Amino acid sequence: MGTKLVSISIAVTLAVFAVSWLGDQTGSSLYGLPLMAAMALGVFIVQWIGLIHARLFETEHYFDLVGSLTYITVTILAIQQAADLGLRQQLIASAVIVWAARLGPFLFMRIQKAGEDRRFRKIKLSTPRFLLTWTLQGTWVFITAGAALAAIMTPNANALGNVFFVGAAMWVIGMAIEVIADNEKSAFKADPANEGKFINTGIWARSQHPNYFGEILLWAGVAVMALPSLSGSAYIFLISPFFVALLLTKISGVPLLRKSGDERWGDDPEYRAYRKNTPTLIPRLF
């Protein structure tokens, strides 16, 4: 089993490296590699350094924080490598950095208060599982940010057009939804009267996972903002929002929370009604 997980980690790393190499349109290199490929490699190296610390101390406390700091670091590196840093590139970079600077500390503090991330109870006891988890985080960082990084490093002196503004609006709305959802859930959990209960108030009355919807929407917005700057093989980086949606709805987000929720409240008629009548992702308006 361990050998299989290590093999999967290697295969995932090579796949991301291939995407970064194929999509590179910068014409620049770093340490002898195409710029995007060098960034992808750097992203994984940071995760594996985080893995060493996490495995030695059998802790997951810094997992999300390292991921967010990697987003910020690789975006700053893209800014430094950009041949022409115009308003378009600055706004795209700001969108990534603002999102990461908010989410990382928020998730870190949430784990500190809870004492653990229950997802890691078994994972952190196995080096191959931990390796795969940290490698998947590197995949998440690079594939998600890929369109933004490519756009930041691609000169585009054209005026900001309607496509860019549509993307910016999507980012603002998605970011607002994610922040509101996170804050409402934090306040709900902080109230002793809600001990052992599930949240079904505020924006959570309109969607079972509004924070995930917000995140998918904001990354779709980043991809739309980046679109006018991409060309040729760089269009491959537009997989970003689709990857985020796949990750959150089919792999690590909704399925895990649904399983946990069913185990805790599956016999509660109110919970079953909430699951049945509330949209899984896209918030209802009325």
PDB file of C-alpha atoms in Angstrom:
ATOM      1  CA  MET A   1       0.000   0.000   0.000  1.00  0.00           C
ATOM      2  CA  GLY A   2       2.815   2.367   0.927  1.00  0.00           C
ATOM      3  CA  THR A   3       4.631   1.770  -2.361  1.00  0.00           C
ATOM      4  CA  LYS A   4       1.419   2.439  -4.281  1.00  0.00           C
ATOM      5  CA  LEU A   5       0.861   5.764  -2.512  1.00  0.00           C
ATOM      6  CA  VAL A   6       4.445   6.840  -3.183  1.00  0.00           C
ATOM      7  CA  SER A   7       4.008   5.894  -6.849  1.00  0.00           C
ATOM      8  CA  ILE A   8       0.821   7.967  -7.024  1.00  0.00           C
ATOM      9  CA  SER A   9       2.654  10.928  -5.469  1.00  0.00           C
ATOM     10  CA  ILE A  10       5.404  10.659  -8.082  1.00  0.00           C
ATOM     11  CA  ALA A  11       2.883  10.331 -10.916  1.00  0.00           C
ATOM     12  CA  VAL A  12       0.924  13.374  -9.718  1.00  0.00           C
ATOM     13  CA  THR A  13       4.105  15.434  -9.454  1.00  0.00           C
ATOM     14  CA  LEU A  14       5.194  14.464 -12.974  1.00  0.00           C
ATOM     15  CA  ALA A  15       1.733  15.232 -14.369  1.00  0.00           C
ATOM     16  CA  VAL A  16       1.743  18.731 -12.862  1.00  0.00           C
ATOM     17  CA  PHE A  17       5.309  19.255 -14.060  1.00  0.00           C
ATOM     18  CA  ALA A  18       4.234  18.250 -17.586  1.00  0.00           C
ATOM     19  CA  VAL A  19       1.302  20.686 -17.513  1.00  0.00           C
ATOM     20  CA  SER A  20       3.574  23.501 -16.349  1.00  0.00           C
ATOM     21  CA  TRP A  21       6.123  22.762 -19.078  1.00  0.00           C
ATOM     22  CA  LEU A  22       3.490  22.431 -21.801  1.00  0.00           C
ATOM     23  CA  GLY A  23       1.677  25.623 -20.851  1.00  0.00           C
ATOM     24  CA  ASP A  24       4.748  27.810 -20.457  1.00  0.00           C
ATOM     25  CA  GLN A  25       4.597  30.723 -22.899  1.00  0.00           C
ATOM     26  CA  THR A  26       6.891  33.074 -20.982  1.00  0.00           C
ATOM     27  CA  GLY A  27      10.003  32.358 -23.038  1.00  0.00           C
ATOM     28  CA  SER A  28      12.032  32.703 -19.833  1.00  0.00           C
ATOM     29  CA  SER A  29      13.850  30.166 -17.713  1.00  0.00           C
ATOM     30  CA  LEU A  30      14.864  29.765 -14.088  1.00  0.00           C
ATOM     31  CA  TYR A  31      17.578  27.357 -12.970  1.00  0.00           C
ATOM     32  CA  GLY A  32      17.599  25.901 -16.477  1.00  0.00           C
ATOM     33  CA  LEU A  33      13.880  25.138 -16.523  1.00  0.00           C
ATOM     34  CA  PRO A  34      10.999  26.908 -18.266  1.00  0.00           C
ATOM     35  CA  LEU A  35       9.740  29.493 -15.794  1.00  0.00           C
ATOM     36  CA  MET A  36       6.375  27.856 -15.093  1.00  0.00           C
ATOM     37  CA  ALA A  37       8.031  24.455 -14.634  1.00  0.00           C
ATOM     38  CA  ALA A  38      10.531  25.949 -12.194  1.00  0.00           C
ATOM     39  CA  MET A  39       7.654  27.450 -10.218  1.00  0.00           C
ATOM     40  CA  ALA A  40       5.828  24.131 -10.129  1.00  0.00           C
ATOM     41  CA  LEU A  41       8.945  22.397  -8.856  1.00  0.00           C
ATOM     42  CA  GLY A  42       9.399  25.096  -6.214  1.00  0.00           C
ATOM     43  CA  VAL A  43       5.812  24.648  -5.044  1.00  0.00           C
ATOM     44  CA  PHE A  44       6.365  20.929  -4.485  1.00  0.00           C
ATOM     45  CA  ILE A  45       9.698  21.453  -2.739  1.00  0.00           C
ATOM     46  CA  VAL A  46       8.012  23.774  -0.226  1.00  0.00           C
ATOM     47  CA  GLN A  47       5.322  21.155   0.452  1.00  0.00           C
ATOM     48  CA  TRP A  48       7.863  18.392   0.954  1.00  0.00           C
ATOM     49  CA  ILE A  49       9.811  20.546   3.407  1.00  0.00           C
ATOM     50  CA  GLY A  50       6.533  21.057   5.239  1.00  0.00           C
ATOM     51  CA  LEU A  51       6.012  17.291   5.136  1.00  0.00           C
ATOM     52  CA  ILE A  52       9.340  16.650   6.881  1.00  0.00           C
ATOM     53  CA  HIS A  53       8.398  18.932   9.777  1.00  0.00           C
ATOM     54  CA  ALA A  54       4.849  17.579   9.937  1.00  0.00           C
ATOM     55  CA  ARG A  55       5.998  13.954   9.948  1.00  0.00           C
ATOM     56  CA  LEU A  56       8.674  14.504  12.584  1.00  0.00           C
ATOM     57  CA  PHE A  57       6.176  16.112  14.954  1.00  0.00           C
ATOM     58  CA  GLU A  58       3.117  14.170  13.716  1.00  0.00           C
ATOM     59  CA  THR A  59       1.205  17.408  13.304  1.00  0.00           C
ATOM     60  CA  GLU A  60      -1.120  18.820  10.684  1.00  0.00           C
ATOM     61  CA  HIS A  61      -1.425  22.241  12.314  1.00  0.00           C
ATOM     62  CA  TYR A  62       0.628  24.072   9.679  1.00  0.00           C
ATOM     63  CA  PHE A  63      -0.722  22.280   6.602  1.00  0.00           C
ATOM     64  CA  ASP A  64      -3.208  24.924   5.441  1.00  0.00           C
ATOM     65  CA  LEU A  65      -0.928  27.787   6.462  1.00  0.00           C
ATOM     66  CA  VAL A  66       1.950  26.414   4.379  1.00  0.00           C
ATOM     67  CA  GLY A  67      -0.403  26.068   1.421  1.00  0.00           C
ATOM     68  CA  SER A  68      -1.528  29.683   1.651  1.00  0.00           C
ATOM     69  CA  LEU A  69       2.012  30.970   2.133  1.00  0.00           C
ATOM     70  CA  THR A  70       3.023  29.026  -0.973  1.00  0.00           C
ATOM     71  CA  TYR A  71       0.322  30.817  -2.989  1.00  0.00           C
ATOM     72  CA  ILE A  72       1.651  34.162  -1.795  1.00  0.00           C
ATOM     73  CA  THR A  73       5.295  33.253  -2.381  1.00  0.00           C
ATOM     74  CA  VAL A  74       4.810  31.920  -5.909  1.00  0.00           C
ATOM     75  CA  THR A  75       2.682  34.949  -6.821  1.00  0.00           C
ATOM     76  CA  ILE A  76       5.380  37.324  -5.580  1.00  0.00           C
ATOM     77  CA  LEU A  77       7.934  35.352  -7.596  1.00  0.00           C
ATOM     78  CA  ALA A  78       5.738  35.749 -10.685  1.00  0.00           C
ATOM     79  CA  ILE A  79       5.607  39.507 -10.056  1.00  0.00           C
ATOM     80  CA  GLN A  80       9.400  39.624  -9.836  1.00  0.00           C
ATOM     81  CA  GLN A  81       9.759  37.671 -13.079  1.00  0.00           C
ATOM     82  CA  ALA A  82       7.187  39.729 -15.005  1.00  0.00           C
ATOM     83  CA  ALA A  83       8.657  41.700 -17.881  1.00  0.00           C
ATOM     84  CA  ASP A  84       5.854  44.270 -17.773  1.00  0.00           C
ATOM     85  CA  LEU A  85       3.842  44.687 -14.579  1.00  0.00           C
ATOM     86  CA  GLY A  86       0.782  46.691 -15.577  1.00  0.00           C
ATOM     87  CA  LEU A  87      -2.509  47.291 -13.798  1.00  0.00           C
ATOM     88  CA  ARG A  88      -3.960  44.037 -15.152  1.00  0.00           C
ATOM     89  CA  GLN A  89      -1.130  41.972 -13.698  1.00  0.00           C
ATOM     90  CA  GLN A  90      -1.214  43.863 -10.401  1.00  0.00           C
ATOM     91  CA  LEU A  91      -4.939  43.247  -9.926  1.00  0.00           C
ATOM     92  CA  ILE A  92      -4.674  39.545 -10.722  1.00  0.00           C
ATOM     93  CA  ALA A  93      -1.756  39.170  -8.316  1.00  0.00           C
ATOM     94  CA  SER A  94      -3.659  41.079  -5.637  1.00  0.00           C
ATOM     95  CA  ALA A  95      -6.675  38.792  -6.054  1.00  0.00           C
ATOM     96  CA  VAL A  96      -4.556  35.720  -5.312  1.00  0.00           C
ATOM     97  CA  ILE A  97      -2.611  37.286  -2.446  1.00  0.00           C
ATOM     98  CA  VAL A  98      -5.661  38.762  -0.702  1.00  0.00           C
ATOM     99  CA  TRP A  99      -7.484  35.429  -0.876  1.00  0.00           C
ATOM    100  CA  ALA A 100      -4.502  33.446   0.449  1.00  0.00           C
ATOM    101  CA  ALA A 101      -3.636  35.991   3.158  1.00  0.00           C
ATOM    102  CA  ARG A 102      -7.185  35.750   4.501  1.00  0.00           C
ATOM    103  CA  LEU A 103      -7.781  32.006   4.216  1.00  0.00           C
ATOM    104  CA  GLY A 104      -4.464  30.681   5.533  1.00  0.00           C
ATOM    105  CA  PRO A 105      -4.519  32.365   8.954  1.00  0.00           C
ATOM    106  CA  PHE A 106      -8.263  31.681   9.257  1.00  0.00           C
ATOM    107  CA  LEU A 107      -7.789  27.931   8.766  1.00  0.00           C
ATOM    108  CA  PHE A 108      -4.693  27.901  10.976  1.00  0.00           C
ATOM    109  CA  MET A 109      -6.511  29.558  13.870  1.00  0.00           C
ATOM    110  CA  ARG A 110      -9.486  27.243  13.421  1.00  0.00           C
ATOM    111  CA  ILE A 111      -7.236  24.198  13.797  1.00  0.00           C
ATOM    112  CA  GLN A 112      -5.514  25.772  16.795  1.00  0.00           C
ATOM    113  CA  LYS A 113      -8.858  26.246  18.532  1.00  0.00           C
ATOM    114  CA  ALA A 114     -10.085  22.759  17.649  1.00  0.00           C
ATOM    115  CA  GLY A 115      -6.791  21.155  18.637  1.00  0.00           C
ATOM    116  CA  GLU A 116      -6.657  18.994  15.511  1.00  0.00           C
ATOM    117  CA  ASP A 117      -7.900  18.501  11.983  1.00  0.00           C
ATOM    118  CA  ARG A 118      -9.866  15.261  12.161  1.00  0.00           C
ATOM    119  CA  ARG A 119      -9.109  14.509   8.509  1.00  0.00           C
ATOM    120  CA  PHE A 120      -5.499  13.824   9.494  1.00  0.00           C
ATOM    121  CA  ARG A 121      -6.016  11.386  12.371  1.00  0.00           C
ATOM    122  CA  LYS A 122      -4.961   8.408  10.266  1.00  0.00           C
ATOM    123  CA  ILE A 123      -3.074  10.242   7.537  1.00  0.00           C
ATOM    124  CA  LYS A 124      -0.385  11.682   9.812  1.00  0.00           C
ATOM    125  CA  LEU A 125       0.531   8.235  11.147  1.00  0.00           C
ATOM    126  CA  SER A 126       1.605   7.020   7.692  1.00  0.00           C
ATOM    127  CA  THR A 127       4.504   8.600   5.814  1.00  0.00           C
ATOM    128  CA  PRO A 128       3.245   7.517   2.344  1.00  0.00           C
ATOM    129  CA  ARG A 129      -0.231   8.915   3.084  1.00  0.00           C
ATOM    130  CA  PHE A 130       1.255  12.113   4.434  1.00  0.00           C
ATOM    131  CA  LEU A 131       3.487  12.393   1.344  1.00  0.00           C
ATOM    132  CA  LEU A 132       0.499  12.029  -0.965  1.00  0.00           C
ATOM    133  CA  THR A 133      -1.499  14.593   1.013  1.00  0.00           C
ATOM    134  CA  TRP A 134       1.250  17.210   0.881  1.00  0.00           C
ATOM    135  CA  THR A 135       1.890  16.420  -2.794  1.00  0.00           C
ATOM    136  CA  LEU A 136      -1.796  16.934  -3.549  1.00  0.00           C
ATOM    137  CA  GLN A 137      -1.599  20.287  -1.790  1.00  0.00           C
ATOM    138  CA  GLY A 138       1.241  21.251  -4.120  1.00  0.00           C
ATOM    139  CA  THR A 139      -0.952  20.187  -7.035  1.00  0.00           C
ATOM    140  CA  TRP A 140      -3.804  22.296  -5.642  1.00  0.00           C
ATOM    141  CA  VAL A 141      -1.565  25.358  -5.320  1.00  0.00           C
ATOM    142  CA  PHE A 142       0.000  25.253  -8.768  1.00  0.00           C
ATOM    143  CA  ILE A 143      -2.976  24.114 -10.848  1.00  0.00           C
ATOM    144  CA  THR A 144      -5.311  26.552  -9.094  1.00  0.00           C
ATOM    145  CA  ALA A 145      -2.959  29.515  -9.427  1.00  0.00           C
ATOM    146  CA  GLY A 146      -1.619  28.529 -12.850  1.00  0.00           C
ATOM    147  CA  ALA A 147      -3.805  30.854 -14.934  1.00  0.00           C
ATOM    148  CA  ALA A 148      -3.017  33.781 -12.644  1.00  0.00           C
ATOM    149  CA  LEU A 149       0.730  33.105 -12.702  1.00  0.00           C
ATOM    150  CA  ALA A 150       0.787  32.819 -16.500  1.00  0.00           C
ATOM    151  CA  ALA A 151      -1.183  36.062 -16.882  1.00  0.00           C
ATOM    152  CA  ILE A 152       1.031  37.945 -14.428  1.00  0.00           C
ATOM    153  CA  MET A 153       4.145  37.030 -16.403  1.00  0.00           C
ATOM    154  CA  THR A 154       2.611  37.710 -19.832  1.00  0.00           C
ATOM    155  CA  PRO A 155       2.892  41.308 -21.103  1.00  0.00           C
ATOM    156  CA  ASN A 156      -0.519  42.745 -21.976  1.00  0.00           C
ATOM    157  CA  ALA A 157      -0.707  46.509 -22.366  1.00  0.00           C
ATOM    158  CA  ASN A 158      -4.286  46.502 -23.647  1.00  0.00           C
ATOM    159  CA  ALA A 159      -6.903  48.402 -21.678  1.00  0.00           C
ATOM    160  CA  LEU A 160      -8.940  46.406 -19.198  1.00  0.00           C
ATOM    161  CA  GLY A 161     -12.009  45.214 -21.073  1.00  0.00           C
ATOM    162  CA  ASN A 162     -15.402  43.751 -20.294  1.00  0.00           C
ATOM    163  CA  VAL A 163     -14.043  40.226 -19.919  1.00  0.00           C
ATOM    164  CA  PHE A 164     -11.648  41.359 -17.214  1.00  0.00           C
ATOM    165  CA  PHE A 165     -14.353  43.282 -15.348  1.00  0.00           C
ATOM    166  CA  VAL A 166     -16.699  40.286 -15.446  1.00  0.00           C
ATOM    167  CA  GLY A 167     -13.940  38.164 -13.932  1.00  0.00           C
ATOM    168  CA  ALA A 168     -13.225  40.792 -11.291  1.00  0.00           C
ATOM    169  CA  ALA A 169     -16.916  40.921 -10.349  1.00  0.00           C
ATOM    170  CA  MET A 170     -16.971  37.124 -10.043  1.00  0.00           C
ATOM    171  CA  TRP A 171     -13.947  37.268  -7.741  1.00  0.00           C
ATOM    172  CA  VAL A 172     -15.486  39.964  -5.526  1.00  0.00           C
ATOM    173  CA  ILE A 173     -18.795  38.107  -5.206  1.00  0.00           C
ATOM    174  CA  GLY A 174     -17.100  34.757  -4.609  1.00  0.00           C
ATOM    175  CA  MET A 175     -14.727  36.224  -2.035  1.00  0.00           C
ATOM    176  CA  ALA A 176     -17.601  37.929  -0.218  1.00  0.00           C
ATOM    177  CA  ILE A 177     -19.621  34.706  -0.096  1.00  0.00           C
ATOM    178  CA  GLU A 178     -16.662  32.716   1.228  1.00  0.00           C
ATOM    179  CA  VAL A 179     -15.857  35.272   3.934  1.00  0.00           C
ATOM    180  CA  ILE A 180     -19.484  35.617   5.031  1.00  0.00           C
ATOM    181  CA  ALA A 181     -19.918  31.835   5.169  1.00  0.00           C
ATOM    182  CA  ASP A 182     -16.713  31.315   7.158  1.00  0.00           C
ATOM    183  CA  ASN A 183     -17.535  34.100   9.609  1.00  0.00           C
ATOM    184  CA  GLU A 184     -21.089  32.870  10.142  1.00  0.00           C
ATOM    185  CA  LYS A 185     -19.911  29.333  10.825  1.00  0.00           C
ATOM    186  CA  SER A 186     -17.197  30.521  13.212  1.00  0.00           C
ATOM    187  CA  ALA A 187     -19.719  32.602  15.153  1.00  0.00           C
ATOM    188  CA  PHE A 188     -22.136  29.661  15.225  1.00  0.00           C
ATOM    189  CA  LYS A 189     -19.526  27.294  16.639  1.00  0.00           C
ATOM    190  CA  ALA A 190     -18.358  29.865  19.185  1.00  0.00           C
ATOM    191  CA  ASP A 191     -21.829  29.999  20.759  1.00  0.00           C
ATOM    192  CA  PRO A 192     -22.063  27.357  23.541  1.00  0.00           C
ATOM    193  CA  ALA A 193     -25.798  27.044  22.832  1.00  0.00           C
ATOM    194  CA  ASN A 194     -24.926  25.478  19.459  1.00  0.00           C
ATOM    195  CA  GLU A 195     -22.732  22.717  20.887  1.00  0.00           C
ATOM    196  CA  GLY A 196     -23.322  19.543  18.881  1.00  0.00           C
ATOM    197  CA  LYS A 197     -25.614  21.246  16.373  1.00  0.00           C
ATOM    198  CA  PHE A 198     -25.243  21.787  12.625  1.00  0.00           C
ATOM    199  CA  ILE A 199     -25.481  25.233  11.061  1.00  0.00           C
ATOM    200  CA  ASN A 200     -28.555  25.969   8.942  1.00  0.00           C
ATOM    201  CA  THR A 201     -28.896  29.715   9.422  1.00  0.00           C
ATOM    202  CA  GLY A 202     -27.781  32.781   7.472  1.00  0.00           C
ATOM    203  CA  ILE A 203     -26.203  31.969   4.135  1.00  0.00           C
ATOM    204  CA  TRP A 204     -26.032  28.334   5.276  1.00  0.00           C
ATOM    205  CA  ALA A 205     -29.827  28.214   5.005  1.00  0.00           C
ATOM    206  CA  ARG A 206     -29.409  28.824   1.272  1.00  0.00           C
ATOM    207  CA  SER A 207     -26.578  26.384   0.571  1.00  0.00           C
ATOM    208  CA  GLN A 208     -25.066  23.424   2.394  1.00  0.00           C
ATOM    209  CA  HIS A 209     -21.579  24.505   1.356  1.00  0.00           C
ATOM    210  CA  PRO A 210     -21.633  28.244   0.536  1.00  0.00           C
ATOM    211  CA  ASN A 211     -17.947  28.660   1.361  1.00  0.00           C
ATOM    212  CA  TYR A 212     -17.030  26.137  -1.327  1.00  0.00           C
ATOM    213  CA  PHE A 213     -19.313  27.840  -3.836  1.00  0.00           C
ATOM    214  CA  GLY A 214     -17.596  31.141  -3.066  1.00  0.00           C
ATOM    215  CA  GLU A 215     -14.163  29.622  -3.577  1.00  0.00           C
ATOM    216  CA  ILE A 216     -15.092  28.030  -6.895  1.00  0.00           C
ATOM    217  CA  LEU A 217     -16.636  31.299  -8.095  1.00  0.00           C
ATOM    218  CA  LEU A 218     -13.669  33.457  -7.124  1.00  0.00           C
ATOM    219  CA  TRP A 219     -11.186  31.160  -8.873  1.00  0.00           C
ATOM    220  CA  ALA A 220     -13.412  31.118 -11.940  1.00  0.00           C
ATOM    221  CA  GLY A 221     -13.208  34.903 -11.744  1.00  0.00           C
ATOM    222  CA  VAL A 222      -9.408  34.808 -11.627  1.00  0.00           C
ATOM    223  CA  ALA A 223      -9.375  32.549 -14.700  1.00  0.00           C
ATOM    224  CA  VAL A 224     -11.677  34.944 -16.564  1.00  0.00           C
ATOM    225  CA  MET A 225      -9.461  37.908 -15.617  1.00  0.00           C
ATOM    226  CA  ALA A 226      -6.439  35.972 -16.880  1.00  0.00           C
ATOM    227  CA  LEU A 227      -8.098  34.854 -20.128  1.00  0.00           C
ATOM    228  CA  PRO A 228      -7.208  37.906 -22.300  1.00  0.00           C
ATOM    229  CA  SER A 229      -3.525  37.425 -21.463  1.00  0.00           C
ATOM    230  CA  LEU A 230      -3.331  33.752 -22.389  1.00  0.00           C
ATOM    231  CA  SER A 231      -2.648  32.231 -25.786  1.00  0.00           C
ATOM    232  CA  GLY A 232      -1.641  28.957 -27.381  1.00  0.00           C
ATOM    233  CA  SER A 233      -0.749  26.161 -24.997  1.00  0.00           C
ATOM    234  CA  ALA A 234      -1.142  28.501 -22.005  1.00  0.00           C
ATOM    235  CA  TYR A 235      -4.891  27.986 -22.273  1.00  0.00           C
ATOM    236  CA  ILE A 236      -4.282  24.717 -20.442  1.00  0.00           C
ATOM    237  CA  PHE A 237      -4.079  26.744 -17.228  1.00  0.00           C
ATOM    238  CA  LEU A 238      -7.782  27.545 -17.567  1.00  0.00           C
ATOM    239  CA  ILE A 239      -8.413  24.153 -15.956  1.00  0.00           C
ATOM    240  CA  SER A 240      -7.971  26.029 -12.655  1.00  0.00           C
ATOM    241  CA  PRO A 241     -11.646  26.557 -11.677  1.00  0.00           C
ATOM    242  CA  PHE A 242     -12.631  23.105 -12.958  1.00  0.00           C
ATOM    243  CA  PHE A 243      -9.912  21.572 -10.809  1.00  0.00           C
ATOM    244  CA  VAL A 244     -11.098  23.539  -7.766  1.00  0.00           C
ATOM    245  CA  ALA A 245     -14.682  22.424  -8.389  1.00  0.00           C
ATOM    246  CA  LEU A 246     -13.604  18.789  -8.783  1.00  0.00           C
ATOM    247  CA  LEU A 247     -11.506  18.917  -5.630  1.00  0.00           C
ATOM    248  CA  LEU A 248     -14.179  20.519  -3.468  1.00  0.00           C
ATOM    249  CA  THR A 249     -17.228  18.651  -4.737  1.00  0.00           C
ATOM    250  CA  LYS A 250     -15.853  15.178  -5.448  1.00  0.00           C
ATOM    251  CA  ILE A 251     -12.649  14.606  -3.470  1.00  0.00           C
ATOM    252  CA  SER A 252     -11.776  16.513  -0.308  1.00  0.00           C
ATOM    253  CA  GLY A 253     -14.619  18.891   0.453  1.00  0.00           C
ATOM    254  CA  VAL A 254     -18.274  17.984   0.145  1.00  0.00           C
ATOM    255  CA  PRO A 255     -17.882  14.163   0.314  1.00  0.00           C
ATOM    256  CA  LEU A 256     -15.889  14.256   3.568  1.00  0.00           C
ATOM    257  CA  LEU A 257     -18.216  16.749   5.244  1.00  0.00           C
ATOM    258  CA  ARG A 258     -21.291  14.867   4.067  1.00  0.00           C
ATOM    259  CA  LYS A 259     -19.952  11.627   5.524  1.00  0.00           C
ATOM    260  CA  SER A 260     -19.085  13.335   8.800  1.00  0.00           C
ATOM    261  CA  GLY A 261     -22.470  15.068   8.962  1.00  0.00           C
ATOM    262  CA  ASP A 262     -24.374  11.866   8.269  1.00  0.00           C
ATOM    263  CA  GLU A 263     -22.454  10.103  11.034  1.00  0.00           C
ATOM    264  CA  ARG A 264     -23.237  12.844  13.563  1.00  0.00           C
ATOM    265  CA  TRP A 265     -26.770  13.894  12.656  1.00  0.00           C
ATOM    266  CA  GLY A 266     -28.053  11.227  10.277  1.00  0.00           C
ATOM    267  CA  ASP A 267     -30.868  10.297  12.678  1.00  0.00           C
ATOM    268  CA  ASP A 268     -31.958  13.912  13.159  1.00  0.00           C
ATOM    269  CA  PRO A 269     -35.131  14.658  11.120  1.00  0.00           C
ATOM    270  CA  GLU A 270     -34.197  18.348  10.926  1.00  0.00           C
ATOM    271  CA  TYR A 271     -30.800  17.486   9.470  1.00  0.00           C
ATOM    272  CA  ARG A 272     -32.320  15.093   6.938  1.00  0.00           C
ATOM    273  CA  ALA A 273     -34.791  17.787   5.882  1.00  0.00           C
ATOM    274  CA  TYR A 274     -31.928  20.280   5.548  1.00  0.00           C
ATOM    275  CA  ARG A 275     -29.977  17.852   3.364  1.00  0.00           C
ATOM    276  CA  LYS A 276     -33.033  17.169   1.223  1.00  0.00           C
ATOM    277  CA  ASN A 277     -34.311  20.723   0.756  1.00  0.00           C
ATOM    278  CA  THR A 278     -31.147  22.847   0.682  1.00  0.00           C
ATOM    279  CA  PRO A 279     -28.990  23.151  -2.469  1.00  0.00           C
ATOM    280  CA  THR A 280     -25.660  21.401  -2.071  1.00  0.00           C
ATOM    281  CA  LEU A 281     -23.574  24.192  -3.569  1.00  0.00           C
ATOM    282  CA  ILE A 282     -25.207  27.098  -5.417  1.00  0.00           C
ATOM    283  CA  PRO A 283     -27.133  29.254  -2.913  1.00  0.00           C
ATOM    284  CA  ARG A 284     -30.798  29.726  -3.663  1.00  0.00           C
ATOM    285  CA  LEU A 285     -31.902  33.332  -3.939  1.00  0.00           C
ATOM    286  CA  PHE A 286     -35.324  32.928  -2.366  1.00  0.00           C
TER     287      PHE A 286
END
